[in-house]
CSV table of C-alpha atoms in Angstrom, one decimal:
chain,number,residue,atom,x,y,z
A,1,UNK,CA,-166.7,22.1,-33.5
A,2,UNK,CA,-166.2,22.4,-29.7
A,3,UNK,CA,-164.3,25.5,-28.5
A,4,UNK,CA,-161.8,23.2,-26.9
A,5,UNK,CA,-160.7,22.3,-30.5
A,6,UNK,CA,-159.3,25.9,-30.8
A,7,UNK,CA,-156.5,25.1,-28.4
A,8,UNK,CA,-153.1,24.3,-29.8
A,9,UNK,CA,-152.9,21.1,-27.6
A,10,UNK,CA,-155.1,18.2,-28.7
A,11,UNK,CA,-158.2,17.7,-26.7
A,12,UNK,CA,-157.9,13.9,-26.6
A,13,UNK,CA,-161.0,11.9,-25.8
A,14,UNK,CA,-159.2,9.6,-23.4
A,15,UNK,CA,-161.8,9.9,-20.7
A,16,UNK,CA,-164.6,9.0,-23.2
A,17,UNK,CA,-162.6,6.0,-24.4
A,18,UNK,CA,-161.9,4.8,-20.8
A,19,UNK,CA,-165.6,5.1,-19.9
A,20,UNK,CA,-166.5,3.1,-23.0
A,21,UNK,CA,-164.0,0.5,-22.1
A,22,UNK,CA,-165.2,0.2,-18.5
A,23,UNK,CA,-168.7,-0.5,-19.8
A,24,UNK,CA,-167.5,-3.5,-21.8
A,25,UNK,CA,-167.3,-7.0,-20.5
A,26,UNK,CA,-164.0,-8.9,-19.9
A,27,UNK,CA,-161.9,-6.1,-21.0
A,28,UNK,CA,-158.4,-5.6,-19.5
A,29,UNK,CA,-158.0,-2.0,-18.1
A,30,UNK,CA,-155.8,0.4,-20.1
A,31,UNK,CA,-153.7,3.0,-18.3
A,32,UNK,CA,-154.8,6.6,-18.9
A,33,UNK,CA,-151.4,8.3,-19.4
A,34,UNK,CA,-150.3,6.0,-22.3
A,35,UNK,CA,-153.8,6.3,-23.8
A,36,UNK,CA,-153.6,10.1,-23.7
A,37,UNK,CA,-150.2,10.0,-25.4
A,38,UNK,CA,-151.3,7.7,-28.1
A,39,UNK,CA,-154.4,9.7,-28.9
A,40,UNK,CA,-152.4,13.0,-29.0
A,41,UNK,CA,-149.6,11.7,-31.1
A,42,UNK,CA,-152.1,10.1,-33.6
A,43,UNK,CA,-153.9,13.4,-33.8
A,44,UNK,CA,-150.7,15.4,-34.3
A,45,UNK,CA,-149.6,13.0,-37.1
A,46,UNK,CA,-150.5,13.3,-40.7
A,47,UNK,CA,-153.5,10.9,-40.5
A,48,UNK,CA,-157.1,12.0,-40.8
A,49,UNK,CA,-159.6,12.6,-38.0
A,50,UNK,CA,-163.3,11.7,-37.9
A,51,UNK,CA,-165.6,13.0,-35.3
A,52,UNK,CA,-162.7,13.7,-32.9
A,53,UNK,CA,-161.1,10.2,-33.3
A,54,UNK,CA,-158.0,9.3,-35.3
A,55,UNK,CA,-158.6,7.2,-38.4
A,56,UNK,CA,-156.6,4.0,-37.9
A,57,UNK,CA,-154.6,2.4,-40.7
A,58,UNK,CA,-151.7,0.0,-40.8
A,59,UNK,CA,-149.4,3.0,-41.8
A,60,UNK,CA,-150.7,5.1,-38.9
A,61,UNK,CA,-150.1,2.3,-36.4
A,62,UNK,CA,-146.6,1.7,-37.7
A,63,UNK,CA,-145.8,5.4,-37.8
A,64,UNK,CA,-146.9,5.9,-34.2
A,65,UNK,CA,-145.3,2.8,-32.6
A,66,UNK,CA,-142.2,2.4,-34.6
A,67,UNK,CA,-141.2,5.9,-35.7
A,68,UNK,CA,-142.6,8.4,-33.3
A,69,UNK,CA,-143.3,6.9,-29.8
A,70,UNK,CA,-139.6,6.5,-28.8
A,71,UNK,CA,-139.0,10.2,-29.6
A,72,UNK,CA,-141.4,11.4,-26.9
A,73,UNK,CA,-142.5,9.1,-24.2
A,74,UNK,CA,-140.6,7.7,-21.2
A,75,UNK,CA,-142.7,5.5,-18.9
A,76,UNK,CA,-142.0,5.6,-15.2
A,77,UNK,CA,-140.4,2.4,-13.7
A,78,UNK,CA,-143.8,1.2,-12.4
A,79,UNK,CA,-145.5,1.7,-15.8
A,80,UNK,CA,-145.7,-1.1,-18.4
A,81,UNK,CA,-144.2,0.0,-21.8
A,82,UNK,CA,-146.5,-2.4,-23.5
A,83,UNK,CA,-149.4,-0.2,-22.4
A,84,UNK,CA,-149.0,2.0,-25.6
A,85,UNK,CA,-149.8,-1.0,-27.8
A,86,UNK,CA,-152.7,-1.9,-25.5
A,87,UNK,CA,-154.0,1.7,-26.0
A,88,UNK,CA,-153.9,1.3,-29.8
A,89,UNK,CA,-155.8,-2.0,-29.6
A,90,UNK,CA,-158.4,-0.4,-27.4
A,91,UNK,CA,-158.9,2.4,-30.0
A,92,UNK,CA,-159.1,-0.3,-32.7
A,93,UNK,CA,-161.9,-2.0,-30.8
A,94,UNK,CA,-163.7,1.3,-30.2
A,95,UNK,CA,-163.6,2.2,-33.9
A,96,UNK,CA,-164.9,-1.3,-34.8
A,97,UNK,CA,-167.8,-0.7,-32.3
A,98,UNK,CA,-168.5,2.7,-34.0
A,99,UNK,CA,-168.6,0.8,-37.4
A,100,UNK,CA,-165.5,2.6,-38.6
A,101,UNK,CA,-163.7,-0.7,-39.2
A,102,UNK,CA,-164.9,-4.0,-40.5
A,103,UNK,CA,-164.1,-7.3,-38.6
A,104,UNK,CA,-161.2,-8.1,-41.0
A,105,UNK,CA,-159.5,-4.7,-40.6
A,106,UNK,CA,-160.1,-4.9,-36.8
A,107,UNK,CA,-158.3,-8.3,-36.6
A,108,UNK,CA,-155.4,-7.1,-38.8
A,109,UNK,CA,-154.9,-3.8,-36.9
A,110,UNK,CA,-155.2,-5.7,-33.6
A,111,UNK,CA,-152.4,-8.0,-34.6
A,112,UNK,CA,-150.2,-5.2,-35.9
A,113,UNK,CA,-150.7,-3.1,-32.8
A,114,UNK,CA,-149.7,-6.1,-30.6
A,115,UNK,CA,-146.4,-6.8,-32.3
A,116,UNK,CA,-145.6,-3.2,-33.1
A,117,UNK,CA,-146.3,-2.4,-29.4
A,118,UNK,CA,-143.7,-5.1,-28.4
A,119,UNK,CA,-141.2,-3.5,-30.8
A,120,UNK,CA,-142.0,0.0,-29.3
A,121,UNK,CA,-141.3,-1.3,-25.8
A,122,UNK,CA,-137.9,-2.5,-27.0
A,123,UNK,CA,-137.1,0.8,-28.7
A,124,UNK,CA,-137.8,2.6,-25.5
A,125,UNK,CA,-134.9,0.8,-23.9
A,126,UNK,CA,-132.4,1.7,-26.6
A,127,UNK,CA,-129.8,4.3,-25.5
A,128,UNK,CA,-129.1,5.2,-29.1
A,129,UNK,CA,-132.7,6.5,-29.6
A,130,UNK,CA,-133.2,8.6,-26.5
A,131,UNK,CA,-133.8,12.4,-26.5
A,132,UNK,CA,-132.7,14.7,-23.7
A,133,UNK,CA,-136.1,14.8,-22.0
A,134,UNK,CA,-136.3,11.0,-22.1
A,135,UNK,CA,-132.7,10.5,-20.9
A,136,UNK,CA,-133.0,12.9,-18.0
A,137,UNK,CA,-136.3,11.4,-17.0
A,138,UNK,CA,-134.5,8.0,-16.8
A,139,UNK,CA,-131.7,9.6,-14.7
A,140,UNK,CA,-134.2,11.2,-12.3
A,141,UNK,CA,-136.0,7.9,-11.8
A,142,UNK,CA,-132.7,6.1,-11.4
A,143,UNK,CA,-131.5,8.5,-8.7
A,144,UNK,CA,-134.8,8.3,-6.8
A,145,UNK,CA,-135.8,11.9,-7.4
A,146,UNK,CA,-139.5,12.7,-6.7
A,147,UNK,CA,-140.5,13.6,-10.2
A,148,UNK,CA,-143.8,15.1,-9.0
A,149,UNK,CA,-141.9,17.8,-7.2
A,150,UNK,CA,-140.5,20.4,-9.7
A,151,UNK,CA,-138.2,21.9,-7.0
A,152,UNK,CA,-136.7,18.5,-6.4
A,153,UNK,CA,-136.2,18.0,-10.1
A,154,UNK,CA,-134.6,21.5,-10.4
A,155,UNK,CA,-132.3,20.8,-7.4
A,156,UNK,CA,-131.1,17.5,-8.9
A,157,UNK,CA,-130.4,19.1,-12.3
A,158,UNK,CA,-128.5,21.9,-10.5
A,159,UNK,CA,-126.3,19.3,-8.9
A,160,UNK,CA,-125.8,17.4,-12.1
A,161,UNK,CA,-124.9,20.6,-13.9
A,162,UNK,CA,-122.1,21.1,-11.4
A,163,UNK,CA,-120.3,18.0,-12.6
A,164,UNK,CA,-117.8,18.2,-15.4
A,165,UNK,CA,-118.4,16.6,-18.8
A,166,UNK,CA,-116.6,13.4,-18.0
A,167,UNK,CA,-118.7,12.9,-14.9
A,168,UNK,CA,-121.9,13.5,-16.7
A,169,UNK,CA,-121.0,11.1,-19.4
A,170,UNK,CA,-120.2,8.5,-16.7
A,171,UNK,CA,-123.7,9.2,-15.3
A,172,UNK,CA,-125.2,8.3,-18.6
A,173,UNK,CA,-123.0,5.2,-18.9
A,174,UNK,CA,-124.0,4.0,-15.4
A,175,UNK,CA,-127.6,3.6,-16.7
A,176,UNK,CA,-126.5,0.5,-18.7
A,177,UNK,CA,-125.1,-1.8,-16.1
A,178,UNK,CA,-127.9,-1.0,-13.7
A,179,UNK,CA,-130.5,-2.0,-16.3
A,180,UNK,CA,-132.2,1.3,-17.1
A,181,UNK,CA,-131.0,1.4,-20.7
A,182,UNK,CA,-129.4,-1.0,-23.2
A,183,UNK,CA,-125.8,-0.4,-24.4
A,184,UNK,CA,-125.9,2.3,-27.1
A,185,UNK,CA,-123.0,0.7,-29.1
A,186,UNK,CA,-119.4,-0.4,-28.6
A,187,UNK,CA,-118.2,3.3,-28.4
A,188,UNK,CA,-120.6,4.0,-25.5
A,189,UNK,CA,-121.1,7.7,-24.5
A,190,UNK,CA,-118.9,10.3,-26.0
A,191,UNK,CA,-119.1,13.6,-28.0
A,192,UNK,CA,-120.7,11.8,-31.0
A,193,UNK,CA,-123.4,10.3,-28.9
A,194,UNK,CA,-124.2,13.6,-27.2
A,195,UNK,CA,-124.4,15.2,-30.6
A,196,UNK,CA,-126.8,12.6,-31.9
A,197,UNK,CA,-129.0,13.0,-28.8
A,198,UNK,CA,-129.1,16.7,-29.3
A,199,UNK,CA,-130.0,16.4,-33.0
A,200,UNK,CA,-132.8,13.8,-32.2
A,201,UNK,CA,-134.2,16.1,-29.5
A,202,UNK,CA,-134.2,19.2,-31.8
A,203,UNK,CA,-135.9,17.1,-34.6
A,204,UNK,CA,-138.5,15.6,-32.3
A,205,UNK,CA,-139.5,18.9,-30.8
A,206,UNK,CA,-139.8,20.5,-34.2
A,207,UNK,CA,-141.9,17.7,-35.5
A,208,UNK,CA,-144.2,18.2,-32.6
A,209,UNK,CA,-144.4,21.9,-33.1
A,210,UNK,CA,-145.3,21.4,-36.7
A,211,UNK,CA,-148.0,18.9,-35.8
A,212,UNK,CA,-149.5,21.5,-33.4
A,213,UNK,CA,-149.5,24.1,-36.0
A,214,UNK,CA,-151.0,21.8,-38.6
A,215,UNK,CA,-153.8,20.9,-36.2
A,216,UNK,CA,-154.6,24.6,-35.7
A,217,UNK,CA,-154.6,25.3,-39.5
A,218,UNK,CA,-156.8,22.3,-40.0
A,219,UNK,CA,-159.3,23.6,-37.5
A,220,UNK,CA,-159.0,27.0,-39.0
A,221,UNK,CA,-160.1,25.7,-42.3
A,222,UNK,CA,-163.2,24.1,-40.6
A,223,UNK,CA,-163.9,27.3,-38.8
A,224,UNK,CA,-163.8,29.3,-42.1
A,225,UNK,CA,-166.2,26.8,-43.7
A,226,UNK,CA,-168.6,27.3,-40.7
A,227,UNK,CA,-168.3,31.1,-41.0
A,228,UNK,CA,-166.9,31.4,-37.5
A,229,UNK,CA,-164.2,34.0,-36.4
A,230,UNK,CA,-160.5,33.2,-36.3
A,231,UNK,CA,-159.3,32.1,-32.8
A,232,UNK,CA,-157.0,34.3,-30.9
A,233,UNK,CA,-154.0,31.9,-31.2
A,234,UNK,CA,-154.1,32.4,-35.0
A,235,UNK,CA,-155.0,36.0,-35.1
A,236,UNK,CA,-151.5,37.4,-34.3
A,237,UNK,CA,-148.3,37.3,-36.2
A,238,UNK,CA,-146.6,34.0,-37.3
A,239,UNK,CA,-143.8,34.5,-34.8
A,240,UNK,CA,-146.2,34.6,-31.9
A,241,UNK,CA,-147.9,31.5,-33.3
A,242,UNK,CA,-144.6,29.7,-33.5
A,243,UNK,CA,-143.7,30.7,-29.9
A,244,UNK,CA,-147.1,29.5,-28.7
A,245,UNK,CA,-146.6,26.1,-30.5
A,246,UNK,CA,-143.1,25.8,-29.0
A,247,UNK,CA,-144.4,26.4,-25.5
A,248,UNK,CA,-147.2,23.9,-25.9
A,249,UNK,CA,-144.7,21.3,-27.3
A,250,UNK,CA,-142.6,21.6,-24.2
A,251,UNK,CA,-145.7,21.1,-22.0
A,252,UNK,CA,-146.6,18.0,-23.9
A,253,UNK,CA,-143.1,16.6,-23.7
A,254,UNK,CA,-143.3,17.1,-20.0
A,255,UNK,CA,-146.6,15.3,-19.8
A,256,UNK,CA,-145.0,12.3,-21.6
A,257,UNK,CA,-141.8,12.2,-19.6
A,258,UNK,CA,-141.5,14.3,-16.4
A,259,UNK,CA,-143.8,17.4,-15.9
A,260,UNK,CA,-141.7,20.6,-16.3
A,261,UNK,CA,-138.5,18.8,-17.2
A,262,UNK,CA,-138.3,19.7,-20.9
A,263,UNK,CA,-138.9,23.3,-20.2
A,264,UNK,CA,-136.2,23.3,-17.4
A,265,UNK,CA,-133.7,21.7,-19.9
A,266,UNK,CA,-134.4,24.4,-22.5
A,267,UNK,CA,-134.8,27.5,-20.4
A,268,UNK,CA,-132.5,26.9,-17.3
A,269,UNK,CA,-130.1,24.0,-18.1
A,270,UNK,CA,-129.3,24.2,-21.8
A,271,UNK,CA,-125.7,23.1,-21.0
A,272,UNK,CA,-127.1,19.7,-19.9
A,273,UNK,CA,-129.1,19.2,-23.0
A,274,UNK,CA,-127.2,20.8,-25.9
A,275,UNK,CA,-128.8,20.8,-29.3
A,276,UNK,CA,-126.1,21.4,-31.9
A,277,UNK,CA,-126.5,23.8,-34.8
A,278,UNK,CA,-124.9,23.4,-38.3
A,279,UNK,CA,-121.6,24.8,-37.1
A,280,UNK,CA,-121.2,22.4,-34.2
A,281,UNK,CA,-122.1,19.5,-36.4
A,282,UNK,CA,-119.6,20.5,-39.1
A,283,UNK,CA,-116.9,21.0,-36.5
A,284,UNK,CA,-117.4,17.6,-35.1
A,285,UNK,CA,-117.4,15.9,-38.5
A,286,UNK,CA,-114.3,17.8,-39.5
A,287,UNK,CA,-112.3,16.4,-36.6
A,288,UNK,CA,-113.3,12.7,-37.3
A,289,UNK,CA,-110.5,10.6,-39.0
A,290,UNK,CA,-111.1,10.0,-42.8
A,291,UNK,CA,-112.7,6.6,-43.6
């Protein structure tokens, strides 16, 4: 076990995979950022790992591209959303070359990753599936903000926070006719939609935090078997461990959307990205008309 494996965040082997791909003949290039996201999300899922690589199955591919990807990633306008499916297919080929897959399974997984990748690209446009980091990443791009400049991102969020609720909702609505997102539904943006985005955001982040902790516990079991000492991140109390996982989750969410944005939304602009608790959800449901 490499010491890098003791970190909460996955040590993806994207660079190794890209080097391997570059050495092949007639292979289309795969973008690094989607590849890193795919490898990290596969590792943080519930599938098995072998020698630092995710073990690919039909269930793992579907779980990633259909159920998880749209919770976390927001490609920039110049990035191809189909690149996530391309990244999975590259991993399939690599695992075939490493004799982890036979030719029949390689062909089947290739086909599944291709059509599931197309489905995933469509899901990334659906306004009813966005989370707050993804939605604000789209807004920042739509308004021409330099997303590599954290100060510029903070300044834009400050200005947006100065708008009233109706103006902010109008800002979300404006993403549809300009082509950034598809129409959420006939009701558009309102309190119910804001509530659902907040719930999706809370659930997605908690799933990510749990995946990070699972990864550390899995590595701890291996350390114990090897007779090695417990890493610092697991040596403290559970509350400290949870806090560390929460911090790393925000960093990863930023890596997959806009760097620093998820942390800003949680720590400095929570009013822009509300995540309702049980009381808020019950209060909203109580004021709905009976069916």
